[in-house]
């Protein structure tokens, strides 16, 4: 990470895990059943390349749960904060926006897996919605 890039800082609730990154991707809201079940609501996240991401975890509190055959979820074993989602062997990491100290000027750019969203909330009409991931011809 170069010193002139904006740094985003985040961490878990108890403070044992902290991280910083630069060059984030736009925020995406995921409404898939797995995200909703594991967090209690839908997930809003950004992602960054691993080369732009730095993790501090001196107590080794970060644990990974293999949530599917293609991805895992990172959380603090001490306080339970869910922090990350990562595809197996990916060169980037997905970072849950709720764990950031400040999202700066980042805003939600799209909603994905809208076909699995909860019945108890509505989606805004002014942000693109995709029934699955983000297929261009939906």
Tab-separated table of N, CA and C in Angstrom:
chain	number	residue	atom	x	y	z
A	1	UNK	N	0.845	-1.171	0.000
A	1	UNK	CA	0.000	0.000	0.000
A	1	UNK	C	0.892	1.236	0.000
A	2	UNK	N	0.605	2.169	-0.859
A	2	UNK	CA	1.394	3.396	-0.862
A	2	UNK	C	0.776	4.398	0.112
A	3	UNK	N	1.600	5.324	0.590
A	3	UNK	CA	1.165	6.280	1.600
A	3	UNK	C	0.145	7.282	1.083
A	4	UNK	N	0.072	7.510	-0.232
A	4	UNK	CA	-0.850	8.510	-0.760
A	4	UNK	C	-2.236	7.945	-1.073
A	5	UNK	N	-2.457	6.658	-0.923
A	5	UNK	CA	-3.770	6.062	-1.149
A	5	UNK	C	-4.608	6.184	0.107
A	6	UNK	N	-5.911	6.425	-0.059
A	6	UNK	CA	-6.810	6.477	1.094
A	6	UNK	C	-6.858	5.102	1.743
A	7	UNK	N	-6.699	5.094	3.051
A	7	UNK	CA	-6.714	3.854	3.817
A	7	UNK	C	-8.060	3.705	4.522
A	8	UNK	N	-8.651	2.546	4.412
A	8	UNK	CA	-9.874	2.208	5.134
A	8	UNK	C	-9.464	1.305	6.286
A	9	UNK	N	-10.024	1.565	7.465
A	9	UNK	CA	-9.641	0.848	8.676
A	9	UNK	C	-10.866	0.174	9.266
A	10	UNK	N	-10.672	-1.037	9.772
A	10	UNK	CA	-11.776	-1.746	10.404
A	10	UNK	C	-11.277	-2.739	11.420
A	11	UNK	N	-12.227	-3.439	12.018
A	11	UNK	CA	-11.864	-4.445	13.000
A	11	UNK	C	-13.089	-5.061	13.634
A	12	UNK	N	-12.822	-5.952	14.558
A	12	UNK	CA	-13.900	-6.646	15.258
A	12	UNK	C	-14.366	-5.842	16.466
A	13	UNK	N	-15.434	-6.282	17.068
A	13	UNK	CA	-16.045	-5.594	18.202
A	13	UNK	C	-15.115	-5.514	19.409
A	14	UNK	N	-14.386	-6.577	19.702
A	14	UNK	CA	-13.509	-6.577	20.884
A	14	UNK	C	-12.154	-5.924	20.613
A	15	UNK	N	-11.815	-5.662	19.358
A	15	UNK	CA	-10.574	-4.986	19.011
A	15	UNK	C	-9.364	-5.890	18.852
A	16	UNK	N	-9.534	-7.199	18.984
A	16	UNK	CA	-8.396	-8.116	18.839
A	16	UNK	C	-7.918	-8.219	17.385
A	17	UNK	N	-8.845	-8.020	16.448
A	17	UNK	CA	-8.507	-8.078	15.022
A	17	UNK	C	-8.711	-6.689	14.439
A	18	UNK	N	-7.697	-6.174	13.777
A	18	UNK	CA	-7.823	-4.921	13.051
A	18	UNK	C	-7.252	-5.127	11.656
A	19	UNK	N	-7.654	-4.273	10.758
A	19	UNK	CA	-7.149	-4.368	9.391
A	19	UNK	C	-7.241	-3.006	8.727
A	20	UNK	N	-6.508	-2.883	7.637
A	20	UNK	CA	-6.605	-1.699	6.793
A	20	UNK	C	-6.408	-2.130	5.350
A	21	UNK	N	-6.992	-1.336	4.462
A	21	UNK	CA	-6.861	-1.647	3.044
A	21	UNK	C	-7.062	-0.381	2.232
A	22	UNK	N	-6.690	-0.458	0.978
A	22	UNK	CA	-6.869	0.647	0.041
A	22	UNK	C	-7.500	0.085	-1.232
A	23	UNK	N	-7.878	0.978	-2.108
A	23	UNK	CA	-8.440	0.608	-3.410
A	23	UNK	C	-9.648	-0.322	-3.301
A	24	UNK	N	-10.659	0.042	-2.503
A	24	UNK	CA	-11.812	-0.840	-2.365
A	24	UNK	C	-12.672	-0.869	-3.615
A	25	UNK	N	-13.368	-1.963	-3.807
A	25	UNK	CA	-14.392	-2.065	-4.840
A	25	UNK	C	-15.660	-1.425	-4.282
A	26	UNK	N	-16.617	-1.032	-5.141
A	26	UNK	CA	-17.872	-0.459	-4.643
A	26	UNK	C	-18.612	-1.443	-3.727
A	27	UNK	N	-19.427	-0.905	-2.838
A	27	UNK	CA	-20.205	-1.743	-1.932
A	27	UNK	C	-21.287	-2.507	-2.681
A	28	UNK	N	-21.480	-3.754	-2.274
A	28	UNK	CA	-22.519	-4.622	-2.820
A	28	UNK	C	-23.320	-5.170	-1.647
A	29	UNK	N	-24.637	-5.187	-1.779
A	29	UNK	CA	-25.503	-5.783	-0.762
A	29	UNK	C	-25.886	-7.180	-1.227
A	30	UNK	N	-25.571	-8.185	-0.411
A	30	UNK	CA	-25.887	-9.568	-0.751
A	30	UNK	C	-27.043	-10.051	0.117
A	31	UNK	N	-28.079	-10.545	-0.545
A	31	UNK	CA	-29.290	-10.995	0.131
A	31	UNK	C	-29.444	-12.514	0.107
A	32	UNK	N	-28.357	-13.235	-0.177
A	32	UNK	CA	-28.457	-14.695	-0.245
A	32	UNK	C	-28.793	-15.270	1.129
A	33	UNK	N	-29.378	-16.423	1.117
A	33	UNK	CA	-29.809	-17.078	2.362
A	33	UNK	C	-28.636	-17.297	3.315
A	34	UNK	N	-27.484	-17.679	2.784
A	34	UNK	CA	-26.333	-17.956	3.636
A	34	UNK	C	-25.837	-16.681	4.344
A	35	UNK	N	-25.757	-15.577	3.630
A	35	UNK	CA	-25.345	-14.319	4.263
A	35	UNK	C	-26.358	-13.900	5.323
A	36	UNK	N	-27.626	-13.995	4.989
A	36	UNK	CA	-28.655	-13.596	5.948
A	36	UNK	C	-28.639	-14.503	7.179
A	37	UNK	N	-28.482	-15.791	6.982
A	37	UNK	CA	-28.493	-16.718	8.107
A	37	UNK	C	-27.256	-16.546	8.994
A	38	UNK	N	-26.111	-16.331	8.394
A	38	UNK	CA	-24.884	-16.250	9.188
A	38	UNK	C	-24.730	-14.925	9.922
A	39	UNK	N	-25.387	-13.863	9.444
A	39	UNK	CA	-25.215	-12.553	10.079
A	39	UNK	C	-26.479	-12.042	10.760
A	40	UNK	N	-27.632	-12.588	10.419
A	40	UNK	CA	-28.883	-12.095	10.983
A	40	UNK	C	-29.584	-11.089	10.098
A	41	UNK	N	-28.980	-10.695	9.010
A	41	UNK	CA	-29.574	-9.756	8.054
A	41	UNK	C	-28.752	-9.862	6.772
A	42	UNK	N	-29.048	-9.040	5.784
A	42	UNK	CA	-28.229	-9.110	4.576
A	42	UNK	C	-26.871	-8.468	4.842
A	43	UNK	N	-25.900	-8.753	3.980
A	43	UNK	CA	-24.528	-8.270	4.135
A	43	UNK	C	-24.260	-7.181	3.107
A	44	UNK	N	-23.590	-6.130	3.551
A	44	UNK	CA	-23.069	-5.111	2.649
A	44	UNK	C	-21.553	-5.208	2.754
A	45	UNK	N	-20.895	-5.318	1.610
A	45	UNK	CA	-19.453	-5.553	1.634
A	45	UNK	C	-18.753	-4.900	0.453
A	46	UNK	N	-17.473	-4.691	0.654
A	46	UNK	CA	-16.571	-4.256	-0.400
A	46	UNK	C	-15.552	-5.372	-0.558
A	47	UNK	N	-14.631	-5.207	-1.456
A	47	UNK	CA	-13.503	-6.133	-1.468
A	47	UNK	C	-12.253	-5.412	-1.931
A	48	UNK	N	-11.138	-6.013	-1.588
A	48	UNK	CA	-9.842	-5.438	-1.932
A	48	UNK	C	-8.897	-6.567	-2.321
A	49	UNK	N	-7.946	-6.241	-3.151
A	49	UNK	CA	-6.914	-7.219	-3.491
A	49	UNK	C	-6.073	-7.484	-2.253
A	50	UNK	N	-5.613	-8.701	-2.118
A	50	UNK	CA	-4.807	-9.069	-0.953
A	50	UNK	C	-3.556	-8.201	-0.832
A	51	UNK	N	-3.009	-7.755	-1.950
A	51	UNK	CA	-1.815	-6.911	-1.910
A	51	UNK	C	-2.114	-5.529	-1.320
A	52	UNK	N	-3.398	-5.127	-1.292
A	52	UNK	CA	-3.803	-3.839	-0.736
A	52	UNK	C	-4.395	-3.977	0.661
A	53	UNK	N	-4.288	-5.155	1.253
A	53	UNK	CA	-4.940	-5.475	2.526
A	53	UNK	C	-3.891	-5.883	3.559
A	54	UNK	N	-4.015	-5.331	4.779
A	54	UNK	CA	-3.099	-5.698	5.857
A	54	UNK	C	-3.905	-6.036	7.102
A	55	UNK	N	-3.656	-7.198	7.677
A	55	UNK	CA	-4.359	-7.700	8.849
A	55	UNK	C	-3.443	-7.679	10.063
A	56	UNK	N	-3.980	-7.234	11.206
A	56	UNK	CA	-3.272	-7.318	12.487
A	56	UNK	C	-4.095	-8.212	13.405
A	57	UNK	N	-3.503	-9.313	13.811
A	57	UNK	CA	-4.208	-10.290	14.639
A	57	UNK	C	-3.196	-10.992	15.545
A	58	UNK	N	-2.617	-10.225	16.468
A	58	UNK	CA	-1.556	-10.747	17.331
A	58	UNK	C	-2.013	-11.928	18.182
A	59	UNK	N	-3.280	-11.943	18.600
A	59	UNK	CA	-3.795	-13.021	19.444
A	59	UNK	C	-4.315	-14.217	18.649
A	60	UNK	N	-4.196	-14.157	17.333
A	60	UNK	CA	-4.688	-15.240	16.457
A	60	UNK	C	-6.183	-15.506	16.703
A	61	UNK	N	-6.955	-14.417	16.788
A	61	UNK	CA	-8.396	-14.513	17.043
A	61	UNK	C	-9.201	-14.783	15.780
A	62	UNK	N	-8.626	-14.528	14.605
A	62	UNK	CA	-9.351	-14.755	13.355
A	62	UNK	C	-9.475	-16.249	13.082
A	63	UNK	N	-10.699	-16.681	12.874
A	63	UNK	CA	-10.971	-18.065	12.502
A	63	UNK	C	-11.758	-18.058	11.205
A	64	UNK	N	-11.583	-19.104	10.443
A	64	UNK	CA	-12.270	-19.246	9.165
A	64	UNK	C	-13.225	-20.427	9.228
A	65	UNK	N	-14.412	-20.221	8.694
A	65	UNK	CA	-15.420	-21.270	8.584
A	65	UNK	C	-15.635	-21.542	7.103
A	66	UNK	N	-15.422	-22.771	6.669
A	66	UNK	CA	-15.622	-23.147	5.272
A	66	UNK	C	-17.131	-23.285	5.063
A	67	UNK	N	-17.765	-22.223	4.571
A	67	UNK	CA	-19.221	-22.158	4.492
A	67	UNK	C	-19.798	-22.812	3.239
A	68	UNK	N	-18.949	-23.130	2.291
A	68	UNK	CA	-19.379	-23.842	1.084
A	68	UNK	C	-18.146	-24.518	0.492
A	69	UNK	N	-18.339	-25.236	-0.590
A	69	UNK	CA	-17.182	-25.882	-1.210
A	69	UNK	C	-16.308	-24.894	-1.984
A	70	UNK	N	-16.758	-23.640	-2.118
A	70	UNK	CA	-15.999	-22.662	-2.884
A	70	UNK	C	-15.603	-21.407	-2.106
A	71	UNK	N	-16.021	-21.282	-0.826
A	71	UNK	CA	-15.709	-20.053	-0.083
A	71	UNK	C	-15.709	-20.294	1.423
A	72	UNK	N	-15.081	-19.338	2.129
A	72	UNK	CA	-15.025	-19.397	3.588
A	72	UNK	C	-15.371	-18.017	4.149
A	73	UNK	N	-15.708	-17.994	5.450
A	73	UNK	CA	-16.068	-16.767	6.138
A	73	UNK	C	-15.160	-16.589	7.338
A	74	UNK	N	-14.632	-15.369	7.505
A	74	UNK	CA	-13.723	-15.073	8.599
A	74	UNK	C	-14.419	-14.314	9.708
A	75	UNK	N	-14.155	-14.725	10.956
A	75	UNK	CA	-14.792	-14.094	12.101
A	75	UNK	C	-13.847	-14.105	13.299
A	76	UNK	N	-14.129	-13.263	14.283
A	76	UNK	CA	-13.346	-13.233	15.507
A	76	UNK	C	-13.880	-14.297	16.451
A	77	UNK	N	-13.021	-15.205	16.871
A	77	UNK	CA	-13.461	-16.272	17.767
A	77	UNK	C	-13.754	-15.749	19.163
A	78	UNK	N	-13.253	-14.576	19.503
A	78	UNK	CA	-13.472	-14.027	20.843
A	78	UNK	C	-14.830	-13.334	20.948
A	79	UNK	N	-15.153	-12.427	20.010
A	79	UNK	CA	-16.397	-11.650	20.112
A	79	UNK	C	-17.450	-12.065	19.091
A	80	UNK	N	-17.076	-12.881	18.118
A	80	UNK	CA	-18.031	-13.382	17.139
A	80	UNK	C	-18.267	-12.492	15.939
A	81	UNK	N	-17.595	-11.349	15.849
A	81	UNK	CA	-17.798	-10.437	14.727
A	81	UNK	C	-17.441	-11.107	13.409
A	82	UNK	N	-18.376	-11.070	12.461
A	82	UNK	CA	-18.085	-11.549	11.116
A	82	UNK	C	-17.421	-10.422	10.344
A	83	UNK	N	-16.306	-10.730	9.724
A	83	UNK	CA	-15.491	-9.711	9.077
A	83	UNK	C	-15.320	-9.897	7.577
A	84	UNK	N	-15.105	-11.150	7.153
A	84	UNK	CA	-14.662	-11.397	5.791
A	84	UNK	C	-15.384	-12.567	5.142
A	85	UNK	N	-15.340	-12.555	3.835
A	85	UNK	CA	-15.788	-13.661	2.994
A	85	UNK	C	-14.711	-13.788	1.935
A	86	UNK	N	-14.280	-15.022	1.639
A	86	UNK	CA	-13.226	-15.180	0.637
A	86	UNK	C	-13.446	-16.445	-0.172
A	87	UNK	N	-13.432	-16.281	-1.480
A	87	UNK	CA	-13.484	-17.429	-2.371
A	87	UNK	C	-12.175	-18.192	-2.235
A	88	UNK	N	-12.243	-19.502	-2.337
A	88	UNK	CA	-11.029	-20.322	-2.249
A	88	UNK	C	-10.007	-19.870	-3.286
A	89	UNK	N	-8.780	-19.711	-2.858
A	89	UNK	CA	-7.664	-19.346	-3.747
A	89	UNK	C	-7.838	-18.010	-4.454
A	90	UNK	N	-8.662	-17.115	-3.911
A	90	UNK	CA	-8.872	-15.807	-4.536
A	90	UNK	C	-7.698	-14.876	-4.251
A	91	UNK	N	-7.521	-13.893	-5.118
A	91	UNK	CA	-6.476	-12.887	-4.908
A	91	UNK	C	-7.051	-11.637	-4.251
A	92	UNK	N	-8.283	-11.729	-3.769
A	92	UNK	CA	-8.934	-10.613	-3.095
A	92	UNK	C	-9.724	-11.140	-1.896
A	93	UNK	N	-10.131	-10.215	-1.031
A	93	UNK	CA	-10.904	-10.560	0.149
A	93	UNK	C	-12.112	-9.636	0.217
A	94	UNK	N	-13.258	-10.189	0.563
A	94	UNK	CA	-14.474	-9.411	0.732
A	94	UNK	C	-14.548	-8.977	2.192
A	95	UNK	N	-14.797	-7.698	2.392
A	95	UNK	CA	-14.761	-7.093	3.720
A	95	UNK	C	-16.146	-6.543	4.052
A	96	UNK	N	-16.714	-6.991	5.174
A	96	UNK	CA	-18.058	-6.555	5.566
A	96	UNK	C	-18.013	-5.092	6.002
A	97	UNK	N	-18.851	-4.275	5.394
A	97	UNK	CA	-18.850	-2.833	5.620
A	97	UNK	C	-19.144	-2.467	7.070
A	98	UNK	N	-19.916	-3.283	7.764
A	98	UNK	CA	-20.215	-2.997	9.164
A	98	UNK	C	-19.002	-3.038	10.062
A	99	UNK	N	-17.924	-3.649	9.613
A	99	UNK	CA	-16.701	-3.733	10.425
A	99	UNK	C	-15.765	-2.548	10.179
A	100	UNK	N	-16.148	-1.644	9.278
A	100	UNK	CA	-15.293	-0.492	8.972
A	100	UNK	C	-15.573	0.667	9.912
A	101	UNK	N	-14.530	1.376	10.300
A	101	UNK	CA	-14.699	2.560	11.143
A	101	UNK	C	-15.398	3.670	10.376
A	102	UNK	N	-15.123	3.769	9.082
A	102	UNK	CA	-15.697	4.815	8.238
A	102	UNK	C	-15.710	4.299	6.801
A	103	UNK	N	-16.842	4.377	6.167
A	103	UNK	CA	-16.927	3.926	4.776
A	103	UNK	C	-16.628	5.050	3.794
A	104	UNK	N	-16.300	6.230	4.308
A	104	UNK	CA	-15.951	7.339	3.424
A	104	UNK	C	-17.077	7.645	2.463
A	105	UNK	N	-16.749	7.702	1.196
A	105	UNK	CA	-17.745	8.024	0.179
A	105	UNK	C	-18.308	6.777	-0.512
A	106	UNK	N	-18.036	5.601	0.034
A	106	UNK	CA	-18.550	4.371	-0.569
A	106	UNK	C	-20.073	4.299	-0.369
A	107	UNK	N	-20.779	3.879	-1.399
A	107	UNK	CA	-22.223	3.670	-1.322
A	107	UNK	C	-22.558	2.342	-1.988
A	108	UNK	N	-23.721	1.817	-1.683
A	108	UNK	CA	-24.145	0.552	-2.288
A	108	UNK	C	-24.394	0.774	-3.776
A	109	UNK	N	-23.705	-0.020	-4.598
A	109	UNK	CA	-23.808	0.100	-6.047
A	109	UNK	C	-24.763	-0.906	-6.671
A	110	UNK	N	-25.035	-2.018	-5.947
A	110	UNK	CA	-25.968	-3.014	-6.462
A	110	UNK	C	-26.383	-3.969	-5.353
A	111	UNK	N	-27.502	-4.626	-5.579
A	111	UNK	CA	-28.025	-5.668	-4.693
A	111	UNK	C	-27.960	-6.981	-5.463
A	112	UNK	N	-27.436	-8.038	-4.828
A	112	UNK	CA	-27.350	-9.334	-5.490
A	112	UNK	C	-28.132	-10.387	-4.705
A	113	UNK	N	-28.477	-11.456	-5.376
A	113	UNK	CA	-29.282	-12.546	-4.819
A	113	UNK	C	-30.609	-12.042	-4.263
A	114	UNK	N	-31.207	-11.118	-4.990
A	114	UNK	CA	-32.491	-10.543	-4.572
A	114	UNK	C	-33.601	-11.590	-4.555
A	115	UNK	N	-33.438	-12.661	-5.321
A	115	UNK	CA	-34.436	-13.735	-5.319
A	115	UNK	C	-34.495	-14.447	-3.976
A	116	UNK	N	-33.468	-14.281	-3.130
A	116	UNK	CA	-33.412	-14.930	-1.822
A	116	UNK	C	-33.620	-13.949	-0.670
A	117	UNK	N	-33.948	-12.698	-0.954
A	117	UNK	CA	-34.059	-11.697	0.103
A	117	UNK	C	-35.164	-12.042	1.085
A	118	UNK	N	-35.067	-11.492	2.279
A	118	UNK	CA	-36.084	-11.719	3.298
A	118	UNK	C	-37.387	-11.011	2.951
A	119	UNK	N	-38.491	-11.561	3.406
A	119	UNK	CA	-39.809	-10.959	3.159
A	119	UNK	C	-40.054	-9.726	4.020
A	120	UNK	N	-39.267	-9.503	5.020
A	120	UNK	CA	-39.517	-8.465	6.010
A	120	UNK	C	-38.924	-7.099	5.670
A	121	UNK	N	-38.289	-6.957	4.514
A	121	UNK	CA	-37.744	-5.657	4.134
A	121	UNK	C	-37.902	-5.448	2.629
A	122	UNK	N	-37.813	-4.177	2.214
A	122	UNK	CA	-37.939	-3.795	0.817
A	122	UNK	C	-36.596	-3.267	0.303
A	123	UNK	N	-36.388	-3.395	-0.986
A	123	UNK	CA	-35.171	-2.881	-1.608
A	123	UNK	C	-35.470	-1.546	-2.282
A	124	UNK	N	-34.509	-0.635	-2.291
A	124	UNK	CA	-34.717	0.656	-2.950
A	124	UNK	C	-34.774	0.491	-4.464
A	125	UNK	N	-35.570	1.301	-5.104
A	125	UNK	CA	-35.715	1.225	-6.560
A	125	UNK	C	-34.572	1.904	-7.313
A	126	UNK	N	-33.783	2.713	-6.631
A	126	UNK	CA	-32.766	3.512	-7.315
A	126	UNK	C	-31.382	2.856	-7.393
A	127	UNK	N	-31.283	1.580	-6.977
A	127	UNK	CA	-30.018	0.843	-7.037
A	127	UNK	C	-30.271	-0.448	-7.810
A	128	UNK	N	-29.397	-0.814	-8.761
A	128	UNK	CA	-29.616	-2.041	-9.543
A	128	UNK	C	-29.792	-3.279	-8.664
A	129	UNK	N	-30.706	-4.140	-9.091
A	129	UNK	CA	-31.014	-5.376	-8.373
A	129	UNK	C	-30.838	-6.561	-9.321
A	130	UNK	N	-30.193	-7.612	-8.831
A	130	UNK	CA	-29.954	-8.805	-9.604
A	130	UNK	C	-30.497	-10.002	-8.869
A	131	UNK	N	-31.152	-10.896	-9.578
A	131	UNK	CA	-31.765	-12.063	-8.943
A	131	UNK	C	-30.734	-13.064	-8.428
A	132	UNK	N	-29.592	-13.120	-9.086
A	132	UNK	CA	-28.509	-13.993	-8.626
A	132	UNK	C	-27.301	-13.105	-8.340
A	133	UNK	N	-26.191	-13.325	-9.008
A	133	UNK	CA	-25.005	-12.521	-8.714
A	133	UNK	C	-25.126	-11.161	-9.384
A	134	UNK	N	-24.757	-11.045	-10.609
A	134	UNK	CA	-24.917	-9.753	-11.327
A	134	UNK	C	-24.874	-9.987	-12.825
A	135	UNK	N	-25.750	-10.855	-13.269
A	135	UNK	CA	-25.776	-11.174	-14.685
A	135	UNK	C	-26.265	-9.972	-15.483
A	136	UNK	N	-25.617	-9.704	-16.567
A	136	UNK	CA	-25.905	-8.520	-17.351
A	136	UNK	C	-27.298	-8.510	-17.972
A	137	UNK	N	-27.853	-9.647	-18.297
A	137	UNK	CA	-29.147	-9.684	-19.009
A	137	UNK	C	-30.323	-10.063	-18.133
A	138	UNK	N	-30.302	-9.701	-16.879
A	138	UNK	CA	-31.447	-9.991	-16.008
A	138	UNK	C	-32.498	-8.929	-16.146
